CSV table of C-alpha atoms in Angstrom, one decimal:
chain,number,residue,atom,x,y,z
A,1,UNK,CA,24.7,73.4,38.1
A,2,UNK,CA,26.8,70.9,34.9
A,3,UNK,CA,26.7,71.4,31.7
A,4,UNK,CA,26.0,68.4,29.0
A,5,UNK,CA,29.6,67.9,27.7
A,6,UNK,CA,29.2,68.9,23.4
A,7,UNK,CA,28.2,66.4,21.0
A,8,UNK,CA,30.3,65.1,19.0
A,9,UNK,CA,28.3,65.3,16.2
A,10,UNK,CA,25.4,67.8,15.7
A,11,UNK,CA,22.2,68.2,13.4
A,12,UNK,CA,20.7,71.7,14.0
A,13,UNK,CA,17.2,72.2,12.0
A,14,UNK,CA,18.2,69.8,9.3
A,15,UNK,CA,16.2,69.9,6.2
A,16,UNK,CA,16.5,68.0,2.4
A,17,UNK,CA,14.1,67.9,-0.2
A,18,UNK,CA,13.7,65.7,-3.0
A,19,UNK,CA,11.6,67.2,-5.8
A,20,UNK,CA,7.9,67.4,-3.9
A,21,UNK,CA,9.3,65.3,-1.0
A,22,UNK,CA,10.2,65.6,2.0
A,23,UNK,CA,13.0,63.3,2.8
A,24,UNK,CA,14.3,65.4,6.0
A,25,UNK,CA,11.9,68.1,8.3
A,26,UNK,CA,14.1,70.8,10.4
A,27,UNK,CA,15.4,67.6,12.2
A,28,UNK,CA,18.0,68.3,14.9
A,29,UNK,CA,19.5,65.6,16.8
A,30,UNK,CA,22.9,64.8,18.5
A,31,UNK,CA,25.4,62.2,19.1
A,32,UNK,CA,27.3,62.2,22.1
A,33,UNK,CA,30.7,60.4,22.3
A,34,UNK,CA,30.8,56.5,24.3
A,35,UNK,CA,27.5,55.8,23.4
A,36,UNK,CA,25.6,53.6,20.8
A,37,UNK,CA,23.2,56.3,19.3
A,38,UNK,CA,20.2,54.1,17.4
A,39,UNK,CA,17.9,55.7,14.8
A,40,UNK,CA,14.4,54.0,14.0
A,41,UNK,CA,11.8,54.5,11.6
A,42,UNK,CA,10.2,53.4,8.8
A,43,UNK,CA,11.3,52.3,5.2
A,44,UNK,CA,10.8,56.3,3.7
A,45,UNK,CA,11.1,57.7,7.4
A,46,UNK,CA,14.8,59.7,5.8
A,47,UNK,CA,17.6,57.8,8.0
A,48,UNK,CA,19.4,56.8,5.3
A,49,UNK,CA,19.2,60.6,4.1
A,50,UNK,CA,19.9,62.2,7.3
A,51,UNK,CA,23.3,59.7,7.8
A,52,UNK,CA,23.8,60.3,4.3
A,53,UNK,CA,24.4,64.1,4.9
A,54,UNK,CA,26.6,63.6,7.8
A,55,UNK,CA,29.3,61.3,5.8
A,56,UNK,CA,28.9,64.5,2.9
A,57,UNK,CA,26.8,62.2,0.0
A,58,UNK,CA,23.5,65.0,0.1
A,59,UNK,CA,24.2,68.1,0.9
A,60,UNK,CA,21.4,69.9,3.5
A,61,UNK,CA,18.3,72.1,2.2
A,62,UNK,CA,18.5,74.2,5.0
A,63,UNK,CA,20.5,73.5,8.8
A,64,UNK,CA,23.7,73.2,10.3
A,65,UNK,CA,26.1,70.3,11.2
A,66,UNK,CA,28.0,70.6,14.6
A,67,UNK,CA,31.3,68.7,14.6
A,68,UNK,CA,32.8,69.5,18.4
A,69,UNK,CA,30.8,72.0,19.0
A,70,UNK,CA,31.9,73.8,15.8
A,71,UNK,CA,29.6,74.2,13.0
A,72,UNK,CA,31.1,72.6,9.2
A,73,UNK,CA,30.7,72.3,6.2
A,74,UNK,CA,30.9,68.7,5.1
A,75,UNK,CA,30.7,68.5,0.8
A,76,UNK,CA,31.3,65.2,0.3
A,77,UNK,CA,32.8,61.9,1.2
A,78,UNK,CA,36.5,63.5,1.7
A,79,UNK,CA,35.4,66.3,4.3
A,80,UNK,CA,34.0,63.4,6.9
A,81,UNK,CA,36.6,60.8,6.6
A,82,UNK,CA,38.9,64.1,7.1
A,83,UNK,CA,36.8,65.2,10.4
A,84,UNK,CA,36.6,61.0,11.4
A,85,UNK,CA,33.4,60.3,10.5
A,86,UNK,CA,32.8,56.7,8.8
A,87,UNK,CA,29.8,54.8,7.4
A,88,UNK,CA,29.1,51.7,6.3
A,89,UNK,CA,25.4,52.2,4.0
A,90,UNK,CA,22.9,49.8,3.5
A,91,UNK,CA,23.9,49.7,-0.4
A,92,UNK,CA,27.6,48.2,-0.3
A,93,UNK,CA,30.6,50.2,-1.6
A,94,UNK,CA,32.4,47.0,-2.5
A,95,UNK,CA,34.5,46.9,-6.2
A,96,UNK,CA,33.2,43.5,-7.1
A,97,UNK,CA,36.3,42.4,-9.5
A,98,UNK,CA,38.6,43.3,-6.4
A,99,UNK,CA,38.8,40.7,-4.1
A,100,UNK,CA,38.3,41.2,0.0
A,101,UNK,CA,41.8,41.5,0.9
A,102,UNK,CA,41.9,44.0,-1.7
A,103,UNK,CA,38.2,46.0,-0.5
A,104,UNK,CA,39.7,46.1,2.8
A,105,UNK,CA,43.1,47.5,1.8
A,106,UNK,CA,41.2,50.1,-0.1
A,107,UNK,CA,40.1,51.3,2.9
A,108,UNK,CA,42.2,51.3,5.6
A,109,UNK,CA,45.3,52.0,3.8
A,110,UNK,CA,44.5,53.7,0.9
A,111,UNK,CA,47.6,55.4,-0.5
A,112,UNK,CA,50.2,55.0,2.3
A,113,UNK,CA,51.8,52.0,1.4
A,114,UNK,CA,51.6,48.8,-0.7
A,115,UNK,CA,51.3,45.3,0.7
A,116,UNK,CA,52.1,41.9,0.0
A,117,UNK,CA,48.8,39.8,-0.7
A,118,UNK,CA,49.7,37.3,1.8
A,119,UNK,CA,50.1,40.9,4.1
A,120,UNK,CA,46.6,41.4,3.3
A,121,UNK,CA,45.1,38.3,3.8
A,122,UNK,CA,46.5,37.5,7.1
A,123,UNK,CA,45.4,40.8,8.1
A,124,UNK,CA,42.1,40.3,7.0
A,125,UNK,CA,41.9,37.3,8.3
A,126,UNK,CA,43.3,38.3,11.8
A,127,UNK,CA,40.9,41.2,12.1
A,128,UNK,CA,37.7,39.1,11.1
A,129,UNK,CA,39.0,37.3,13.5
A,130,UNK,CA,39.3,39.7,16.6
A,131,UNK,CA,36.0,41.1,15.6
A,132,UNK,CA,34.0,37.8,15.5
A,133,UNK,CA,33.7,38.7,11.6
A,134,UNK,CA,35.3,35.5,9.2
A,135,UNK,CA,35.6,36.7,5.2
A,136,UNK,CA,35.5,33.9,2.0
A,137,UNK,CA,39.8,35.4,0.4
A,138,UNK,CA,40.7,35.2,-2.2
A,139,UNK,CA,37.7,35.4,-4.7
A,140,UNK,CA,36.1,38.4,-6.2
A,141,UNK,CA,33.3,40.3,-4.0
A,142,UNK,CA,30.8,39.6,-6.3
A,143,UNK,CA,31.0,36.2,-6.4
A,144,UNK,CA,30.4,36.2,-2.5
A,145,UNK,CA,27.2,36.0,-0.5
A,146,UNK,CA,25.6,39.3,1.0
A,147,UNK,CA,26.4,37.8,4.3
A,148,UNK,CA,30.0,38.3,3.4
A,149,UNK,CA,29.8,40.7,1.9
A,150,UNK,CA,28.0,42.7,4.9
A,151,UNK,CA,31.0,41.2,7.1
A,152,UNK,CA,33.1,42.8,4.9
A,153,UNK,CA,31.0,46.5,5.1
A,154,UNK,CA,31.5,46.2,8.5
A,155,UNK,CA,35.2,45.0,9.0
A,156,UNK,CA,36.2,47.8,6.8
A,157,UNK,CA,34.4,50.3,8.6
A,158,UNK,CA,35.8,48.9,11.5
A,159,UNK,CA,39.1,48.8,10.2
A,160,UNK,CA,39.5,52.9,9.8
A,161,UNK,CA,40.4,55.2,12.2
A,162,UNK,CA,36.9,57.2,12.4
A,163,UNK,CA,35.6,58.6,16.1
A,164,UNK,CA,32.0,59.0,14.5
A,165,UNK,CA,31.1,55.3,12.3
A,166,UNK,CA,27.1,55.4,11.5
A,167,UNK,CA,26.2,51.6,10.7
A,168,UNK,CA,23.3,51.9,8.1
A,169,UNK,CA,21.1,48.6,8.3
A,170,UNK,CA,24.8,46.5,9.2
A,171,UNK,CA,22.7,43.4,10.3
A,172,UNK,CA,20.1,42.8,8.2
A,173,UNK,CA,22.9,40.1,6.6
A,174,UNK,CA,23.7,38.7,9.6
A,175,UNK,CA,22.8,35.9,11.9
A,176,UNK,CA,21.7,36.0,16.1
A,177,UNK,CA,25.3,34.9,16.5
A,178,UNK,CA,27.1,37.8,14.5
A,179,UNK,CA,25.1,39.8,16.1
A,180,UNK,CA,25.8,39.4,19.5
A,181,UNK,CA,29.3,39.2,18.3
A,182,UNK,CA,29.3,42.8,16.6
A,183,UNK,CA,27.2,44.4,20.0
A,184,UNK,CA,31.0,43.5,21.7
A,185,UNK,CA,32.9,44.9,19.0
A,186,UNK,CA,31.0,48.3,19.5
A,187,UNK,CA,30.2,48.2,22.9
A,188,UNK,CA,34.1,47.6,23.0
A,189,UNK,CA,33.9,51.2,20.6
A,190,UNK,CA,32.8,52.8,22.4
A,191,UNK,CA,34.3,52.7,25.3
A,192,UNK,CA,37.2,54.2,24.0
A,193,UNK,CA,35.2,57.6,23.7
A,194,UNK,CA,34.3,57.3,20.1
A,195,UNK,CA,30.0,57.3,18.8
A,196,UNK,CA,27.9,55.2,17.2
A,197,UNK,CA,24.7,55.8,15.0
A,198,UNK,CA,23.2,52.4,14.7
A,199,UNK,CA,20.3,52.0,12.1
A,200,UNK,CA,18.7,49.0,12.0
A,201,UNK,CA,14.6,47.5,11.9
A,202,UNK,CA,14.8,45.1,14.3
A,203,UNK,CA,13.8,46.0,17.3
A,204,UNK,CA,15.0,43.6,19.9
A,205,UNK,CA,18.8,44.5,18.8
A,206,UNK,CA,18.2,48.0,19.4
A,207,UNK,CA,17.2,47.5,22.3
A,208,UNK,CA,19.6,45.1,23.4
A,209,UNK,CA,22.7,47.5,22.4
A,210,UNK,CA,21.2,51.1,22.1
A,211,UNK,CA,22.6,53.9,25.0
A,212,UNK,CA,19.6,56.2,23.0
A,213,UNK,CA,16.8,55.5,20.5
A,214,UNK,CA,16.0,58.6,18.4
A,215,UNK,CA,12.5,58.0,15.8
A,216,UNK,CA,11.4,59.6,13.0
A,217,UNK,CA,8.8,59.4,11.2
A,218,UNK,CA,7.7,61.3,7.4
A,219,UNK,CA,11.4,63.1,8.1
A,220,UNK,CA,10.8,64.4,11.4
A,221,UNK,CA,11.8,63.8,15.2
A,222,UNK,CA,9.0,62.0,16.6
A,223,UNK,CA,10.5,60.9,20.1
A,224,UNK,CA,13.5,60.0,22.0
A,225,UNK,CA,14.0,57.7,24.6
A,226,UNK,CA,15.3,54.9,26.7
A,227,UNK,CA,16.0,51.6,26.0
A,228,UNK,CA,14.9,51.0,29.8
A,229,UNK,CA,12.1,53.0,29.8
A,230,UNK,CA,10.6,51.4,26.4
A,231,UNK,CA,9.5,48.7,24.7
A,232,UNK,CA,9.0,47.0,21.4
A,233,UNK,CA,5.4,47.5,21.2
A,234,UNK,CA,6.0,51.3,21.3
A,235,UNK,CA,8.8,52.3,19.8
A,236,UNK,CA,7.0,50.2,16.8
A,237,UNK,CA,4.2,52.7,18.0
A,238,UNK,CA,6.3,55.8,17.3
A,239,UNK,CA,7.4,54.7,13.7
A,240,UNK,CA,3.8,54.3,12.4
A,241,UNK,CA,1.9,56.5,13.9
A,242,UNK,CA,-0.5,53.6,15.1
A,243,UNK,CA,-0.5,50.6,17.5
A,244,UNK,CA,0.5,47.7,15.4
A,245,UNK,CA,-1.7,44.6,14.4
A,246,UNK,CA,-1.5,41.7,16.1
A,247,UNK,CA,1.3,38.7,14.1
A,248,UNK,CA,-0.5,37.0,11.3
A,249,UNK,CA,-1.6,33.8,11.5
A,250,UNK,CA,-0.8,30.9,9.1
A,251,UNK,CA,-3.6,29.2,7.6
A,252,UNK,CA,-3.9,25.3,6.9
A,253,UNK,CA,-2.5,24.3,3.7
A,254,UNK,CA,-4.9,23.4,1.6
A,255,UNK,CA,-2.1,21.9,-1.1
A,256,UNK,CA,-3.2,21.6,-4.9
A,257,UNK,CA,-0.6,19.8,-7.9
A,258,UNK,CA,2.7,19.5,-7.9
A,259,UNK,CA,4.1,23.3,-9.3
A,260,UNK,CA,7.5,21.8,-8.7
A,261,UNK,CA,9.6,18.4,-8.4
A,262,UNK,CA,13.2,18.2,-7.7
A,263,UNK,CA,15.5,14.6,-8.5
A,264,UNK,CA,18.7,14.2,-7.8
A,265,UNK,CA,20.2,17.6,-8.2
A,266,UNK,CA,23.9,18.5,-7.7
A,267,UNK,CA,25.3,22.2,-8.7
A,268,UNK,CA,29.0,23.5,-8.6
A,269,UNK,CA,29.2,26.0,-5.2
A,270,UNK,CA,31.5,28.7,-5.6
A,271,UNK,CA,33.5,27.3,-2.2
A,272,UNK,CA,32.7,23.9,-0.7
A,273,UNK,CA,31.1,20.9,-1.1
A,274,UNK,CA,28.5,20.9,-4.2
A,275,UNK,CA,24.9,21.1,-3.8
A,276,UNK,CA,23.3,17.9,-3.6
A,277,UNK,CA,19.4,18.1,-3.7
A,278,UNK,CA,18.1,14.6,-3.2
A,279,UNK,CA,14.1,15.1,-3.8
A,280,UNK,CA,12.2,17.9,-3.2
A,281,UNK,CA,8.1,17.9,-4.6
A,282,UNK,CA,6.5,21.7,-3.3
A,283,UNK,CA,2.9,21.3,-4.7
A,284,UNK,CA,0.5,24.9,-5.3
A,285,UNK,CA,-0.5,26.2,-1.7
A,286,UNK,CA,2.3,25.4,0.0
A,287,UNK,CA,5.0,27.6,1.3
A,288,UNK,CA,8.5,25.5,1.7
A,289,UNK,CA,10.8,27.2,3.9
A,290,UNK,CA,14.8,26.8,3.5
A,291,UNK,CA,17.3,27.8,6.4
A,292,UNK,CA,20.4,28.2,6.0
A,293,UNK,CA,23.4,30.6,7.1
A,294,UNK,CA,24.6,32.4,4.2
A,295,UNK,CA,27.5,30.9,1.8
A,296,UNK,CA,25.7,27.3,2.8
A,297,UNK,CA,24.4,26.9,-0.5
A,298,UNK,CA,21.3,29.3,-0.6
A,299,UNK,CA,22.7,32.0,-2.9
A,300,UNK,CA,23.3,28.9,-5.8
A,301,UNK,CA,20.0,26.9,-4.3
A,302,UNK,CA,18.1,29.9,-5.9
A,303,UNK,CA,20.5,29.9,-9.1
A,304,UNK,CA,19.8,26.6,-9.7
A,305,UNK,CA,15.4,27.4,-9.4
A,306,UNK,CA,15.9,30.7,-11.9
A,307,UNK,CA,18.6,29.5,-14.3
A,308,UNK,CA,21.0,31.9,-13.7
A,309,UNK,CA,23.3,28.8,-12.8
A,310,UNK,CA,23.6,25.1,-14.6
A,311,UNK,CA,23.6,22.1,-12.7
A,312,UNK,CA,25.6,19.0,-13.7
A,313,UNK,CA,22.7,16.4,-13.4
A,314,UNK,CA,19.0,16.0,-12.0
A,315,UNK,CA,15.9,16.8,-12.8
A,316,UNK,CA,14.2,20.5,-11.7
A,317,UNK,CA,10.2,20.2,-13.6
A,318,UNK,CA,7.8,23.0,-13.3
A,319,UNK,CA,3.9,21.9,-13.6
A,320,UNK,CA,4.6,18.5,-15.5
A,321,UNK,CA,7.3,20.5,-17.9
A,322,UNK,CA,11.4,19.5,-17.8
A,323,UNK,CA,13.1,23.2,-16.7
A,324,UNK,CA,16.1,21.5,-16.2
A,325,UNK,CA,18.0,23.2,-19.3
A,326,UNK,CA,15.5,26.5,-19.5
A,327,UNK,CA,17.2,29.3,-19.2
A,328,UNK,CA,16.1,32.6,-16.6
A,329,UNK,CA,13.7,34.5,-19.7
A,330,UNK,CA,12.1,30.8,-20.9
A,331,UNK,CA,11.1,30.0,-17.0
A,332,UNK,CA,9.8,33.2,-16.4
A,333,UNK,CA,7.8,33.0,-19.4
A,334,UNK,CA,6.6,29.6,-17.9
A,335,UNK,CA,5.3,31.1,-14.3
A,336,UNK,CA,8.4,31.6,-12.4
A,337,UNK,CA,8.7,34.5,-10.3
A,338,UNK,CA,11.6,35.6,-9.0
A,339,UNK,CA,12.6,37.4,-5.9
A,340,UNK,CA,16.8,38.0,-5.3
A,341,UNK,CA,18.4,38.3,-1.9
A,342,UNK,CA,20.7,41.0,-3.4
A,343,UNK,CA,17.8,43.6,-5.0
A,344,UNK,CA,20.9,46.3,-6.3
A,345,UNK,CA,22.9,43.3,-7.9
A,346,UNK,CA,19.8,41.5,-9.2
A,347,UNK,CA,16.8,42.5,-8.8
A,348,UNK,CA,16.6,46.2,-10.3
A,349,UNK,CA,17.9,48.5,-13.3
A,350,UNK,CA,19.2,51.7,-10.4
A,351,UNK,CA,18.9,53.7,-13.4
A,352,UNK,CA,14.9,53.3,-15.2
A,353,UNK,CA,12.4,54.4,-13.5
A,354,UNK,CA,10.0,53.0,-11.6
A,355,UNK,CA,8.0,51.9,-13.4
A,356,UNK,CA,10.3,50.4,-16.5
A,357,UNK,CA,11.6,48.0,-13.8
A,358,UNK,CA,7.7,47.3,-12.6
A,359,UNK,CA,7.9,45.8,-16.3
A,360,UNK,CA,11.0,44.6,-17.1
A,361,UNK,CA,9.6,40.9,-17.2
A,362,UNK,CA,7.0,41.9,-19.3
A,363,UNK,CA,3.3,43.8,-19.1
A,364,UNK,CA,0.5,41.2,-17.8
A,365,UNK,CA,-2.3,41.9,-20.0
A,366,UNK,CA,-2.8,43.4,-23.5
A,367,UNK,CA,1.1,45.1,-24.1
A,368,UNK,CA,-0.6,47.0,-27.3
A,369,UNK,CA,-2.7,49.8,-25.1
A,370,UNK,CA,0.6,50.8,-24.2
A,371,UNK,CA,2.5,51.4,-27.3
A,372,UNK,CA,2.5,55.4,-28.4
A,373,UNK,CA,-0.5,55.6,-31.3
A,374,UNK,CA,1.9,57.0,-33.9
A,375,UNK,CA,4.4,53.1,-33.4
A,376,UNK,CA,2.2,50.8,-32.6
A,377,UNK,CA,3.3,48.9,-36.4
A,378,UNK,CA,6.9,48.9,-34.5
A,379,UNK,CA,7.5,46.3,-32.0
A,380,UNK,CA,9.3,46.3,-29.1
A,381,UNK,CA,8.3,49.8,-28.7
A,382,UNK,CA,6.2,51.4,-25.0
A,383,UNK,CA,5.2,54.8,-24.6
A,384,UNK,CA,6.5,56.0,-21.3
A,385,UNK,CA,3.9,58.4,-19.9
A,386,UNK,CA,1.4,54.9,-20.8
A,387,UNK,CA,3.9,52.7,-18.6
A,388,UNK,CA,3.3,55.0,-15.5
A,389,UNK,CA,-0.5,55.6,-16.1
A,390,UNK,CA,-0.3,51.3,-15.6
A,391,UNK,CA,2.0,51.1,-12.8
A,392,UNK,CA,-0.4,53.9,-10.4
A,393,UNK,CA,-2.6,50.6,-9.4
A,394,UNK,CA,0.5,48.5,-8.7
A,395,UNK,CA,2.4,51.5,-6.9
A,396,UNK,CA,-1.2,52.0,-4.8
A,397,UNK,CA,-2.2,48.3,-4.9
A,398,UNK,CA,1.5,47.3,-3.2
A,399,UNK,CA,2.1,51.2,-0.8
A,400,UNK,CA,5.4,52.2,-3.0
A,401,UNK,CA,5.9,55.2,-1.8
A,402,UNK,CA,7.6,57.0,-4.4
A,403,UNK,CA,6.8,58.8,-8.4
A,404,UNK,CA,6.7,56.2,-10.9
A,405,UNK,CA,7.9,57.9,-14.1
A,406,UNK,CA,11.1,59.2,-11.2
A,407,UNK,CA,14.2,56.5,-11.1
A,408,UNK,CA,14.5,53.9,-9.2
A,409,UNK,CA,17.0,54.8,-6.4
A,410,UNK,CA,15.7,57.9,-5.4
A,411,UNK,CA,13.3,54.9,-3.5
A,412,UNK,CA,14.4,53.8,0.5
A,413,UNK,CA,15.7,50.0,0.1
A,414,UNK,CA,11.8,49.4,1.6
A,415,UNK,CA,9.9,50.5,-1.6
A,416,UNK,CA,12.9,49.6,-3.8
A,417,UNK,CA,11.6,46.0,-2.5
A,418,UNK,CA,7.8,46.4,-2.9
A,419,UNK,CA,9.0,46.9,-6.3
A,420,UNK,CA,10.8,44.1,-6.5
A,421,UNK,CA,7.7,42.4,-4.6
A,422,UNK,CA,5.1,44.0,-7.2
A,423,UNK,CA,7.1,43.0,-11.2
A,424,UNK,CA,6.9,39.4,-9.7
A,425,UNK,CA,3.6,38.9,-7.9
A,426,UNK,CA,2.4,41.0,-10.6
A,427,UNK,CA,2.3,37.9,-12.8
A,428,UNK,CA,0.8,35.1,-10.9
A,429,UNK,CA,3.5,33.2,-10.6
A,430,UNK,CA,2.8,29.5,-10.6
A,431,UNK,CA,6.2,29.0,-8.9
A,432,UNK,CA,8.0,32.0,-6.3
A,433,UNK,CA,11.4,31.7,-5.2
A,434,UNK,CA,12.1,34.2,-2.8
A,435,UNK,CA,15.0,35.0,-1.7
A,436,UNK,CA,15.6,37.0,2.3
A,437,UNK,CA,12.6,39.0,1.0
A,438,UNK,CA,12.3,41.4,4.5
A,439,UNK,CA,16.2,41.9,4.3
A,440,UNK,CA,16.3,45.3,5.4
A,441,UNK,CA,12.2,45.8,5.4
A,442,UNK,CA,11.4,47.7,8.4
A,443,UNK,CA,8.4,46.0,10.7
A,444,UNK,CA,5.2,47.2,8.9
A,445,UNK,CA,7.1,45.9,5.1
A,446,UNK,CA,7.7,42.6,6.5
A,447,UNK,CA,4.0,42.1,7.7
A,448,UNK,CA,3.4,43.7,4.2
A,449,UNK,CA,5.9,41.1,2.2
A,450,UNK,CA,4.2,38.1,4.3
A,451,UNK,CA,0.8,39.2,3.7
A,452,UNK,CA,1.3,39.0,0.1
A,453,UNK,CA,3.4,35.6,0.2
A,454,UNK,CA,0.2,33.5,2.6
A,455,UNK,CA,-1.9,35.4,-0.5
A,456,UNK,CA,-0.3,34.0,-3.7
A,457,UNK,CA,0.2,30.7,-1.3
A,458,UNK,CA,-3.8,30.7,-0.7
A,459,UNK,CA,-4.5,31.7,-4.5
A,460,UNK,CA,-2.1,28.1,-5.9
A,461,UNK,CA,1.5,29.1,-6.2
A,462,UNK,CA,4.6,27.0,-5.3
A,463,UNK,CA,6.5,29.1,-3.3
A,464,UNK,CA,10.5,28.1,-2.5
A,465,UNK,CA,11.8,30.6,1.1
A,466,UNK,CA,15.1,31.1,1.8
A,467,UNK,CA,15.5,33.2,4.6
A,468,UNK,CA,18.2,33.2,7.4
A,469,UNK,CA,15.8,34.7,9.3
A,470,UNK,CA,13.9,31.8,11.5
A,471,UNK,CA,11.0,33.8,13.1
A,472,UNK,CA,9.7,34.4,9.4
A,473,UNK,CA,10.8,30.3,8.1
A,474,UNK,CA,8.8,29.5,11.3
A,475,UNK,CA,5.8,31.3,11.0
A,476,UNK,CA,5.4,31.6,7.3
A,477,UNK,CA,6.4,27.9,6.0
A,478,UNK,CA,4.5,25.2,6.0
A,479,UNK,CA,7.7,22.5,5.8
A,480,UNK,CA,11.2,23.1,6.2
A,481,UNK,CA,14.6,22.5,4.9
A,482,UNK,CA,18.1,23.0,6.5
A,483,UNK,CA,21.2,24.2,4.3
A,484,UNK,CA,24.1,23.7,5.9
A,485,UNK,CA,27.5,23.0,3.7
A,486,UNK,CA,25.8,22.1,0.5
A,487,UNK,CA,23.9,19.2,2.4
A,488,UNK,CA,20.1,19.2,1.9
A,489,UNK,CA,18.2,17.8,5.3
A,490,UNK,CA,13.7,17.9,5.8
A,491,UNK,CA,12.5,18.2,9.1
A,492,UNK,CA,9.8,16.3,9.8
A,493,UNK,CA,7.1,18.7,11.4
A,494,UNK,CA,7.7,17.6,15.3
A,495,UNK,CA,11.4,20.1,14.4
A,496,UNK,CA,9.6,22.7,13.8
A,497,UNK,CA,11.3,24.8,16.9
A,498,UNK,CA,13.8,27.0,17.0
A,499,UNK,CA,16.2,26.0,19.0
A,500,UNK,CA,16.3,22.4,16.7
A,501,UNK,CA,16.3,25.3,13.9
A,502,UNK,CA,19.1,26.4,15.0
A,503,UNK,CA,20.8,23.2,16.1
A,504,UNK,CA,20.4,22.1,12.5
A,505,UNK,CA,22.2,25.2,10.7
A,506,UNK,CA,25.1,24.5,12.9
A,507,UNK,CA,24.8,20.6,11.8
A,508,UNK,CA,23.9,19.1,14.6
A,509,UNK,CA,20.8,17.2,14.3
A,510,UNK,CA,20.6,13.9,14.5
A,511,UNK,CA,18.6,11.3,13.0
A,512,UNK,CA,16.7,11.3,10.5
A,513,UNK,CA,17.5,10.9,6.6
A,514,UNK,CA,17.7,13.6,3.6
A,515,UNK,CA,14.6,14.4,2.5
């Protein structure tokens, strides 16, 4: 009888707790050489925590890690790298002030020698071409679109000599074509005898790519499947413990008065031709979808609407009032809600508590009730205890798993996104702009966010939904436009089709005119 080969990486009865929360509950899992092993689970199921244990970012409270059949103590990221373990975290580990080339060099050749800038640019361009992941060069990474930062993180990992590559939500900001390019790279990587741990909420991607699939729920392993023997329905049931409800059905829109109006708006982009919007009118009770591949003007559109970026010319009205020169706080005070693409950089203050993040925009209702009794005379003072008490019903309504008094950094990515959503929607915004609101969120969480957007549409909000997820746009939007290299084109109703939309994103849509 042949013995099974020794796994490259094995978790044996690994447990980890954060205060009263059990993040990992006696997890046993092995990762074999020459395989792509997918890890599935809801937000907060323990996927990232388990991989952080392997990468030396977290220490287990119980259990062991084995590398090549030997027990190992991985007490730091350096120790993990020495053992050949590489991690691409769902939250980018990039130096925002450095260029893409400099960030790439920090990981790939750290400490070995000095490189000329031209050599770095050539190396990044070459590796990006080989792996199908092109990235703008010579610019601070902090100025890049989220999709470009995601591609850089993946290139950094592929440029190392890791034997075990952990990818935590690597495709959250990638297009379908870019996923296929990455899948080809990972399949070649697998053939060299190395291993990949692939974490994703996109079930179809997992089924297309993985050799084995392990599902976590509430910190415990609840099943292991072979892709050919399962389907998305069964995997979703394992993840959430019940059958998924039927898909949402968008009801007929009942447009109200005009809430957002843009005319002849022009704004400079960080790279490429300027963003130009000839005309856009959105009424209350409408969701206007904006499709585009990251880096084509979506980030600038979001910033122009929220006031983070000034436009050179044009008209921007909210509820009939000119807001073109208003700043971020003034627009928010007048009923603008904003869900940014990058919750860590623009949506949350990670060192603050969940409750404090919920009220960053101000507290709806009577603020005086939340002041300490002995300091009510002093403007701007708030009782932390009362903030936590006020947050409790909001956490319950939005299904946020976590303690209101805990740092928001301790929540899973999906629960952090719900904090941003709760803060913005609790203010009953007249106009809401949401940029990739379900990125990195599990299937049940994405459905919840969609339900909330449709609910506020029904209550009279005008919603601008900027997304790289074509299915999301087609499911939710009443009207659609595409952004390609800063150029705006509204699509007629007969072009509400995935194939037509895909061709439009490639700049191959014929006929029609700018909206």
